[in-house]
mmCIF file of C-alpha atoms in Angstrom:
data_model
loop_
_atom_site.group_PDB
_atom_site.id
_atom_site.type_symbol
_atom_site.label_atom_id
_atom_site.label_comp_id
_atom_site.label_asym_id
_atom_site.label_seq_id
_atom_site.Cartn_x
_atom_site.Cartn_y
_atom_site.Cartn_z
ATOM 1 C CA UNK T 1 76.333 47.189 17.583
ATOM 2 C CA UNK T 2 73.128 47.855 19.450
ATOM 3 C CA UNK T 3 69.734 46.596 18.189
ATOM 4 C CA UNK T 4 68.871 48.749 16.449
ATOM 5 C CA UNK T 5 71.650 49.141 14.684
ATOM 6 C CA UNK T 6 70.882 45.456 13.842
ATOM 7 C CA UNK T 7 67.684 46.437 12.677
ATOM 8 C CA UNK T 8 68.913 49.415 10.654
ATOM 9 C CA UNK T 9 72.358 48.216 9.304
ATOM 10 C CA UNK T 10 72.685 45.131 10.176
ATOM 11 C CA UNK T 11 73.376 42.774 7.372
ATOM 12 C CA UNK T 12 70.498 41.436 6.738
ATOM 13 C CA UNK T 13 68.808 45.114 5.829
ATOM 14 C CA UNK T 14 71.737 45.741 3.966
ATOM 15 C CA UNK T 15 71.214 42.512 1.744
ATOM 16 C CA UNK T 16 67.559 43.834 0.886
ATOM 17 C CA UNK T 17 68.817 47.597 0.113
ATOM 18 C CA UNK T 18 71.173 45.971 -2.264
ATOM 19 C CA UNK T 19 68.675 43.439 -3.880
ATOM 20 C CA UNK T 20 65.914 45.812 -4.258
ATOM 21 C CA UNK T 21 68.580 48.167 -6.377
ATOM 22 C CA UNK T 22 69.731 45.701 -8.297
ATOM 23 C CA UNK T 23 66.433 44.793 -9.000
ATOM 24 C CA UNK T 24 65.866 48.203 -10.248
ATOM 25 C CA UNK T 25 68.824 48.328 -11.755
ATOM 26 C CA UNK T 26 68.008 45.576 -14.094
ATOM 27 C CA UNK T 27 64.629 46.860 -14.794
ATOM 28 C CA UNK T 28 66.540 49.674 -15.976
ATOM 29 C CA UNK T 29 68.886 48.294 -17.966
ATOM 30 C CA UNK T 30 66.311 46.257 -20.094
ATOM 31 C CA UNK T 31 65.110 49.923 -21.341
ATOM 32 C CA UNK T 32 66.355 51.039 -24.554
ATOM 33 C CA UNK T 33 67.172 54.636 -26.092
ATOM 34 C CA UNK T 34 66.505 55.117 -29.786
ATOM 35 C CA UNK T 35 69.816 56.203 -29.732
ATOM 36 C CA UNK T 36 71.836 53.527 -28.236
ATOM 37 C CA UNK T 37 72.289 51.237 -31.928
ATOM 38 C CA UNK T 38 73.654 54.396 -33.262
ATOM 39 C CA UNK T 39 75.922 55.307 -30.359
ATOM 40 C CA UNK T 40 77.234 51.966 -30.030
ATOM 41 C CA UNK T 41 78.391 51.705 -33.867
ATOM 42 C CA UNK T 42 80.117 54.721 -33.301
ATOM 43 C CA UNK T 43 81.898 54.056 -30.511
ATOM 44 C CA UNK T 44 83.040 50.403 -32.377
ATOM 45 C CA UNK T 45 83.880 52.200 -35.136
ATOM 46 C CA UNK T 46 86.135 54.897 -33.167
ATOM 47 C CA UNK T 47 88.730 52.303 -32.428
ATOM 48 C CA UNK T 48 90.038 54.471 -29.802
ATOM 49 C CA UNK T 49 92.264 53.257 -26.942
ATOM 50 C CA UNK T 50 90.113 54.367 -24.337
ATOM 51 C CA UNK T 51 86.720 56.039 -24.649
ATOM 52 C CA UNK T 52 85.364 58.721 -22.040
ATOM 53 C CA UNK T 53 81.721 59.001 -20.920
ATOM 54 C CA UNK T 54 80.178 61.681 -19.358
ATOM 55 C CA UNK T 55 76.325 61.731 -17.932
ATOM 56 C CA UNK T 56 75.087 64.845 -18.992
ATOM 57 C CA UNK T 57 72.212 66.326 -16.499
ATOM 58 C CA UNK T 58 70.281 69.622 -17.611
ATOM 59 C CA UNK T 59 73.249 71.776 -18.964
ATOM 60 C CA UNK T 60 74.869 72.159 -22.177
ATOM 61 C CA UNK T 61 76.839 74.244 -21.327
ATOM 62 C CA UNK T 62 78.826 72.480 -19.465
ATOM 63 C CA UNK T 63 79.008 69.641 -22.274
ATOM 64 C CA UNK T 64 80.187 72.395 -24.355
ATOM 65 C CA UNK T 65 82.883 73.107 -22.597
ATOM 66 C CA UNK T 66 83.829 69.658 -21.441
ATOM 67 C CA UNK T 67 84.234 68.848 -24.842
ATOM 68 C CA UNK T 68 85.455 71.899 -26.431
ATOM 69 C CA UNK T 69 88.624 71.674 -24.045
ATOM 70 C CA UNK T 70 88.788 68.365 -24.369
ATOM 71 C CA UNK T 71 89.008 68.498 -28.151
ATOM 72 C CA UNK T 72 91.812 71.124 -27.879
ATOM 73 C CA UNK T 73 93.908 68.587 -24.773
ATOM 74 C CA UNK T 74 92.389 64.829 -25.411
ATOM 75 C CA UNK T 75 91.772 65.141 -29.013
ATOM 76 C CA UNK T 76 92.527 61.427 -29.928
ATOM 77 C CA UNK T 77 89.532 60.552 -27.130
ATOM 78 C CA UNK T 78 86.342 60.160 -28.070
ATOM 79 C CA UNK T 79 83.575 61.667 -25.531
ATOM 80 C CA UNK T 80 80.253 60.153 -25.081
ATOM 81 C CA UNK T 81 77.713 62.106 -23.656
ATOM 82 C CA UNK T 82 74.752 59.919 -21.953
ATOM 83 C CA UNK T 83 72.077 62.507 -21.417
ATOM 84 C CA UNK T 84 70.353 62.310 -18.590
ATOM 85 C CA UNK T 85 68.768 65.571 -18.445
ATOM 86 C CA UNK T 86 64.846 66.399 -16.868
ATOM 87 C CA UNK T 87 64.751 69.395 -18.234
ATOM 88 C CA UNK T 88 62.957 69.379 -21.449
ATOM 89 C CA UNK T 89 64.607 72.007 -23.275
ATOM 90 C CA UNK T 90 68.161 70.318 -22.356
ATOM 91 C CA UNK T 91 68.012 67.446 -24.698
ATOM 92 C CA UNK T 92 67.406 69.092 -27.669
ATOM 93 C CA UNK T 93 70.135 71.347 -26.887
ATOM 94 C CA UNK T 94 72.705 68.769 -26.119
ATOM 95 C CA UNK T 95 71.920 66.759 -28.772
ATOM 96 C CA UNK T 96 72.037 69.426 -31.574
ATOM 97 C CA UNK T 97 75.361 70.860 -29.795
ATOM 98 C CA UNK T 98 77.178 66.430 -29.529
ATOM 99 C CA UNK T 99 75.888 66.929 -33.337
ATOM 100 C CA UNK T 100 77.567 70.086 -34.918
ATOM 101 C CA UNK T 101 80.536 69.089 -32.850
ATOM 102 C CA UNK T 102 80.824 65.599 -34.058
ATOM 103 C CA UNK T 103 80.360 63.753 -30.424
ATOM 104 C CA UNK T 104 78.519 60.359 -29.692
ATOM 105 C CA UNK T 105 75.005 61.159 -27.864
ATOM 106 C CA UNK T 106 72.661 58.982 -26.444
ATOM 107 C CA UNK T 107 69.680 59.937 -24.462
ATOM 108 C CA UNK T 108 69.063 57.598 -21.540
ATOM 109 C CA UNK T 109 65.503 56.207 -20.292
ATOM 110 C CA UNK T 110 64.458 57.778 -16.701
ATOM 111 C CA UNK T 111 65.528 55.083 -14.466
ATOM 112 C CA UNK T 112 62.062 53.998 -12.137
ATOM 113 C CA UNK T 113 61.921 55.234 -8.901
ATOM 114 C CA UNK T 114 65.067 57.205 -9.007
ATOM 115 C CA UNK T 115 64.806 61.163 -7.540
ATOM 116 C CA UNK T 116 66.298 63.411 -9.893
ATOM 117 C CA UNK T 117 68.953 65.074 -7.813
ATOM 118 C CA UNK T 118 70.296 62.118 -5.826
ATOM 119 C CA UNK T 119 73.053 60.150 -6.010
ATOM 120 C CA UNK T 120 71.012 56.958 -7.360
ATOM 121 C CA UNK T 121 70.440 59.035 -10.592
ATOM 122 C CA UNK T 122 74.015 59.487 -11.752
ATOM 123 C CA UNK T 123 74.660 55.907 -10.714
ATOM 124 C CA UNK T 124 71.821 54.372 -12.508
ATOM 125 C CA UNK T 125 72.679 56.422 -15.125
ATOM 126 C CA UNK T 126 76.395 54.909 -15.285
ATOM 127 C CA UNK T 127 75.150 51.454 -14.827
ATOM 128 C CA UNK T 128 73.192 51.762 -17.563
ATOM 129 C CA UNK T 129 75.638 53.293 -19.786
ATOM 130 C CA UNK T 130 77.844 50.072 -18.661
ATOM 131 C CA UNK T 131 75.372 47.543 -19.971
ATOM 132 C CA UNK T 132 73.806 49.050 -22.962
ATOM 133 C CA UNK T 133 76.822 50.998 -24.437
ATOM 134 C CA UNK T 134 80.184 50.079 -22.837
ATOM 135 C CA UNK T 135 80.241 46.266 -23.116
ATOM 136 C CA UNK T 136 78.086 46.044 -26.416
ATOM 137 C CA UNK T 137 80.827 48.050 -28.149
ATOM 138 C CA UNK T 138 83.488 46.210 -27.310
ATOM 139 C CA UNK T 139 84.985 49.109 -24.926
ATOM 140 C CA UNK T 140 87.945 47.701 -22.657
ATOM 141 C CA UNK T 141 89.549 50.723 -20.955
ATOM 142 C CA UNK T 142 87.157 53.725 -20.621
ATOM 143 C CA UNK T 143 86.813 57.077 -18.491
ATOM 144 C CA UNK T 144 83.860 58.003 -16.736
ATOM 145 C CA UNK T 145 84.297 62.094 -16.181
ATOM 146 C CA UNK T 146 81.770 64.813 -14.758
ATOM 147 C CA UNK T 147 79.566 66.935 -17.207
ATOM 148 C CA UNK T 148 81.590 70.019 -15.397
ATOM 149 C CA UNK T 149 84.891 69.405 -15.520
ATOM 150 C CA UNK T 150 87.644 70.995 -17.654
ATOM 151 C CA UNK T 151 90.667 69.720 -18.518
ATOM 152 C CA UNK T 152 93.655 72.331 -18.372
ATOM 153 C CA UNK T 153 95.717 70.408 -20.279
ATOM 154 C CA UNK T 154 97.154 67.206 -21.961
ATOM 155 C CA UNK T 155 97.330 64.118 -20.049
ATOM 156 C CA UNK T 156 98.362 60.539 -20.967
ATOM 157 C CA UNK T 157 94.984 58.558 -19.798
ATOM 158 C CA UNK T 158 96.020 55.094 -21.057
ATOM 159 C CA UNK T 159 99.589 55.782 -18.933
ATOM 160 C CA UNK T 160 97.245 56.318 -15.745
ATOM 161 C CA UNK T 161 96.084 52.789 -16.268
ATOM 162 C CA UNK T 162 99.528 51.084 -17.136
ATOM 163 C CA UNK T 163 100.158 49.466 -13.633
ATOM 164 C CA UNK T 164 97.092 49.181 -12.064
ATOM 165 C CA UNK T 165 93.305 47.939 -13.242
ATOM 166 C CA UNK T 166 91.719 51.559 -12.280
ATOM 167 C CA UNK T 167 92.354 55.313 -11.371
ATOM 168 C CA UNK T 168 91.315 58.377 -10.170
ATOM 169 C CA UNK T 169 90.256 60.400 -7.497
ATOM 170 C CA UNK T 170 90.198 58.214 -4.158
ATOM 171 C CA UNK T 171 86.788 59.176 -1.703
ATOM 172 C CA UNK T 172 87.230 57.962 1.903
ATOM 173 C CA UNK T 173 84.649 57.169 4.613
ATOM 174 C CA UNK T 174 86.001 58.743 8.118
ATOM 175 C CA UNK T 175 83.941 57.140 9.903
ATOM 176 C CA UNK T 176 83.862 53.369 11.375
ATOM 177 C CA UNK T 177 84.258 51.961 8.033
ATOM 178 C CA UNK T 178 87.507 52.025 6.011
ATOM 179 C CA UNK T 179 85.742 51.500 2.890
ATOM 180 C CA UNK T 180 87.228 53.932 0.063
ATOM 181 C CA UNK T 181 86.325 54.194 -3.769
ATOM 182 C CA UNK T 182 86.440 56.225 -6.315
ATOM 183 C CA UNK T 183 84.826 58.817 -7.553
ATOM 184 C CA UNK T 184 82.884 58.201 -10.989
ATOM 185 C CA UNK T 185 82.828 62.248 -12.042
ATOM 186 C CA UNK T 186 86.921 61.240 -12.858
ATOM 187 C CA UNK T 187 87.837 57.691 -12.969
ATOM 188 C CA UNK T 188 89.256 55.450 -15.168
ATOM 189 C CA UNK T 189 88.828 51.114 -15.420
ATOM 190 C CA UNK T 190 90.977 48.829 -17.663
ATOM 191 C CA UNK T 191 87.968 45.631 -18.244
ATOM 192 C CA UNK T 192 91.202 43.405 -19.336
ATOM 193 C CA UNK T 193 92.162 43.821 -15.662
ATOM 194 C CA UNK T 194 88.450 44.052 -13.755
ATOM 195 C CA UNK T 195 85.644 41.760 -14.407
ATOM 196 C CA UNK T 196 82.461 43.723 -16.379
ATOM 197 C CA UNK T 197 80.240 42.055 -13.483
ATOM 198 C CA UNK T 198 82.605 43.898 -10.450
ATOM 199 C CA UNK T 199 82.002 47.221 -11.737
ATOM 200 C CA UNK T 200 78.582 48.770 -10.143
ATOM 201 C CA UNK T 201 78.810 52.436 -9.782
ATOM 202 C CA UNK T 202 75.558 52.275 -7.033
ATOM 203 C CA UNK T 203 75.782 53.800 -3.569
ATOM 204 C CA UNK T 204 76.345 51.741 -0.323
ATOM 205 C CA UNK T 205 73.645 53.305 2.352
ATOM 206 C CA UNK T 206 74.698 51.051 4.645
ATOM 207 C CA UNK T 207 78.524 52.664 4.413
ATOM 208 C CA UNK T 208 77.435 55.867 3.684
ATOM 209 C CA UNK T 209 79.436 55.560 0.305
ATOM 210 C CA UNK T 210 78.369 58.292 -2.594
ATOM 211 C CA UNK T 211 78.300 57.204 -5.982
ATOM 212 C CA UNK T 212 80.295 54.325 -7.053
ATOM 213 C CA UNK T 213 80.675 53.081 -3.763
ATOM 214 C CA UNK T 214 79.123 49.730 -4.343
ATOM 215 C CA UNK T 215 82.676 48.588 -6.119
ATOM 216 C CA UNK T 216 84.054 48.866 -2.425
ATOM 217 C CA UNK T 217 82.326 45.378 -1.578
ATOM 218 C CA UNK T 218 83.429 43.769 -5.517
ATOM 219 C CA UNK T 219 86.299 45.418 -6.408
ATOM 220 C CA UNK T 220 88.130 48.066 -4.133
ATOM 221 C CA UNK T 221 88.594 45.866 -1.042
ATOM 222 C CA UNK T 222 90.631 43.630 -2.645
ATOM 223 C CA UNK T 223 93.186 46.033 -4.255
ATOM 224 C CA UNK T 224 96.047 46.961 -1.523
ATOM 225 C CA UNK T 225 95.571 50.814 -0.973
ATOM 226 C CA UNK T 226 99.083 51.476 -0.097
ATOM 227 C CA UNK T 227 100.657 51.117 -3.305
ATOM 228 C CA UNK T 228 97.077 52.347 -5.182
ATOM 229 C CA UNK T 229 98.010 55.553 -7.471
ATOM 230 C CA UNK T 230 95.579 58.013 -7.580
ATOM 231 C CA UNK T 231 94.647 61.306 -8.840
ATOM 232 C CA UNK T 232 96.713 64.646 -6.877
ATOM 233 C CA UNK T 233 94.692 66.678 -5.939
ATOM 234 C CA UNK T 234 94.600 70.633 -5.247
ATOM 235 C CA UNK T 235 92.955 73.887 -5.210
ATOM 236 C CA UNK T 236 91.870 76.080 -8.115
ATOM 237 C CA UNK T 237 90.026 79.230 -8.584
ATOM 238 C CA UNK T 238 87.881 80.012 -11.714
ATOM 239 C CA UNK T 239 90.290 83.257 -12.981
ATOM 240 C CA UNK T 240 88.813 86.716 -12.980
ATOM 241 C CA UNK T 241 85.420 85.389 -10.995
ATOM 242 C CA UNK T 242 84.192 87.372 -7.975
ATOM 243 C CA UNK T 243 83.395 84.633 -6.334
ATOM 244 C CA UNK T 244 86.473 83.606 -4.989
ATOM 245 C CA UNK T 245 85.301 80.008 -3.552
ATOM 246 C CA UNK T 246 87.855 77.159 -3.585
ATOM 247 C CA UNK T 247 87.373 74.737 -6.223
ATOM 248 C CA UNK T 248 89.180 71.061 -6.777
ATOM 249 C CA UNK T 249 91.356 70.048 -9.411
ATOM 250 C CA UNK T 250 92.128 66.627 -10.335
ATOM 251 C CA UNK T 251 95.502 65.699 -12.003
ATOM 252 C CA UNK T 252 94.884 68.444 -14.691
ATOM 253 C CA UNK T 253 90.702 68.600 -14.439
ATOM 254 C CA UNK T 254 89.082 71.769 -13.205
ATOM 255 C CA UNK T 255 86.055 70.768 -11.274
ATOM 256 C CA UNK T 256 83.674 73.673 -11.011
ATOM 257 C CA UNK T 257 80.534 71.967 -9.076
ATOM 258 C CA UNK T 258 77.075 71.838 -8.712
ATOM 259 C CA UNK T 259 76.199 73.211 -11.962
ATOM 260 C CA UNK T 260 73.181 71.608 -12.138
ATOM 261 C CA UNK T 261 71.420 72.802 -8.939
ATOM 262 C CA UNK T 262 68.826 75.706 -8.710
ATOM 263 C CA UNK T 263 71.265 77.932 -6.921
ATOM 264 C CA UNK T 264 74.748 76.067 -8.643
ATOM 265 C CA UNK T 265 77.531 77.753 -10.574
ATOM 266 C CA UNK T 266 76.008 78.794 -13.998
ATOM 267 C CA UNK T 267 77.874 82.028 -13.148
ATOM 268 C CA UNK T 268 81.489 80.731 -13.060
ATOM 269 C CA UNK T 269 80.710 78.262 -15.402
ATOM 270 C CA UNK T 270 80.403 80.795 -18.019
ATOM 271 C CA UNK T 271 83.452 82.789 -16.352
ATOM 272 C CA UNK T 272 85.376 79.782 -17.031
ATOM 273 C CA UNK T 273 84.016 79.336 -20.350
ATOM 274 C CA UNK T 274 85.242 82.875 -21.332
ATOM 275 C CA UNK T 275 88.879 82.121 -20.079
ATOM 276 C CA UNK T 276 88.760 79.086 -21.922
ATOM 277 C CA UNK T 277 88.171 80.931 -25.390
ATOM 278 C CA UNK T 278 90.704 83.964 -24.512
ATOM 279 C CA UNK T 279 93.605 81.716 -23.697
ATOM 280 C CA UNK T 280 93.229 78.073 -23.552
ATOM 281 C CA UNK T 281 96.783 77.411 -22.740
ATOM 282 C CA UNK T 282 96.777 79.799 -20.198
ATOM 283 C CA UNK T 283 93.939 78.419 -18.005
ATOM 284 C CA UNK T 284 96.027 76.176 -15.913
ATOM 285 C CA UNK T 285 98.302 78.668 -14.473
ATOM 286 C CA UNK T 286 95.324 81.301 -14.262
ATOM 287 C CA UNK T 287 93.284 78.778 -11.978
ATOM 288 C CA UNK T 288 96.043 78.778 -9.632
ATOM 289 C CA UNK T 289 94.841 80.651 -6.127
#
């Protein structure tokens, strides 16, 4: 390691970037939502196996179909959309759609010093959703899924988690580290089996870990990888959509991407929303490339 690599990511700088988020973090996390009393009794009163969570950021429609599809697939799993949205038009929106469509909503406080389209967003917006609505509820096994993903079909979440403390979709460094974690827009934690104060869904700068790589350091280190189960993985298409690009599916979740960007996929967003309402049970096989 050279000097300035000391300098730069050398433990010592990597201590501070950690303290000063958790500093934030906790700033953060001392903010309340007028909505969080409400969204908490819900969730207690739901009773529910495991619960699923989704940060919503600027696009209902996309909460729409989440939880349209999931409705029709995961109907015995309640979906909580945190709303993180900037936009000021989105809230209302969200809210009045979580509302006709009986779903638990709770808009979050702006986390300080936090850029809107960076990683440190979603994650604060997680961690906060940990402390304020997870744990006061009572929640043990819950799913933490991406505003924009679309389940194609049934799945058996609580069998995901029967031998193992977590799951999902595994994200590794190729570089000098061998950290790996997993990704937060589909994962799933058992809080019998993990500590509440291991889970931290921040980015690692100093590892060049996305979201959620933080629990590399508390959590994912310590589990053996080799006999780890995680989500398969493959390629989809959105069906009928001009754009042909490649898109990921997880297990059975249709990831369409960067649907909340200037320039993102509004367009096959609503493509897949349309093949959604023609045939729902078809969607899996027409996503096939």
């Amino acid at each position: 390691m050279t000097f300035r690599d000391l300098l730069l990511q050398g433990p010592i700088q990597q201590s501070l970037f950690h303290a000063r988020y958790q500093a934030l973090d906790m700033l953060h996390h001392r903010q309340r939502s007028p909505d969080q009393d409400k969204a908490v009794a819900a969730i207690r009163a739901s009773k529910a196996p495991i619960v699923a969570f989704t940060v919503a950021f600027n696009v209902p429609q996309a909460i729409s179909l989440l939880s349209d599809a999931m409705a029709r697939f995961h109907p015995g799993v309640p979906l909580v959309v945190c709303d993180n949205s900037d936009d000021p038009d989105a809230p209302a929106q969200i809210r009045a759609y979580c509302e006709a469509a009986g779903r638990i909503y709770c808009r979050l406080p702006r986390a300080p010093l936090v850029k809107k389209f960076s990683s440190r967003s979603h994650a604060t917006a997680l961690n906060w959703t940990l402390h304020n609505l997870i744990l006061p509820s009572g929640v043990r096994r819950f799913a933490t899924l991406d505003h924009d993903l679309v389940p194609l079909g049934p799945d058996d979440l609580m069998a995901r988690l029967a031998d193992q403390p977590c799951y999902g979709y595994v994200q590794q460094h190729d570089g000098r580290s061998r950290a790996w974690y997993l990704w937060p827009g589909y994962a799933l934690f058992d809080l019998d089996r993990i500590p509440a104060r291991k889970v931290n869904f921040g980015t690692d700068r100093m590892l060049r870990l996305d979201t959620g790589g933080r629990m590399w350091t508390t959590l994912y280190r310590h589990m053996d990888e080799t006999h780890f189960k995680h989500a398969e993985i493959r390629s989809g298409i959105v069906p009928g959509y001009a754009d042909v690009r490649v898109h990921h599916i997880f297990d059975d979740w249709f990831h369409v991407g960067q649907v909340s960007y200037r320039d993102g996929n509004l367009n096959a967003l609503g493509v897949m929303r349309a093949a959604f309402d023609a045939d729902p049970d078809g969607l899996k096989a027409a996503t096939r490339p």
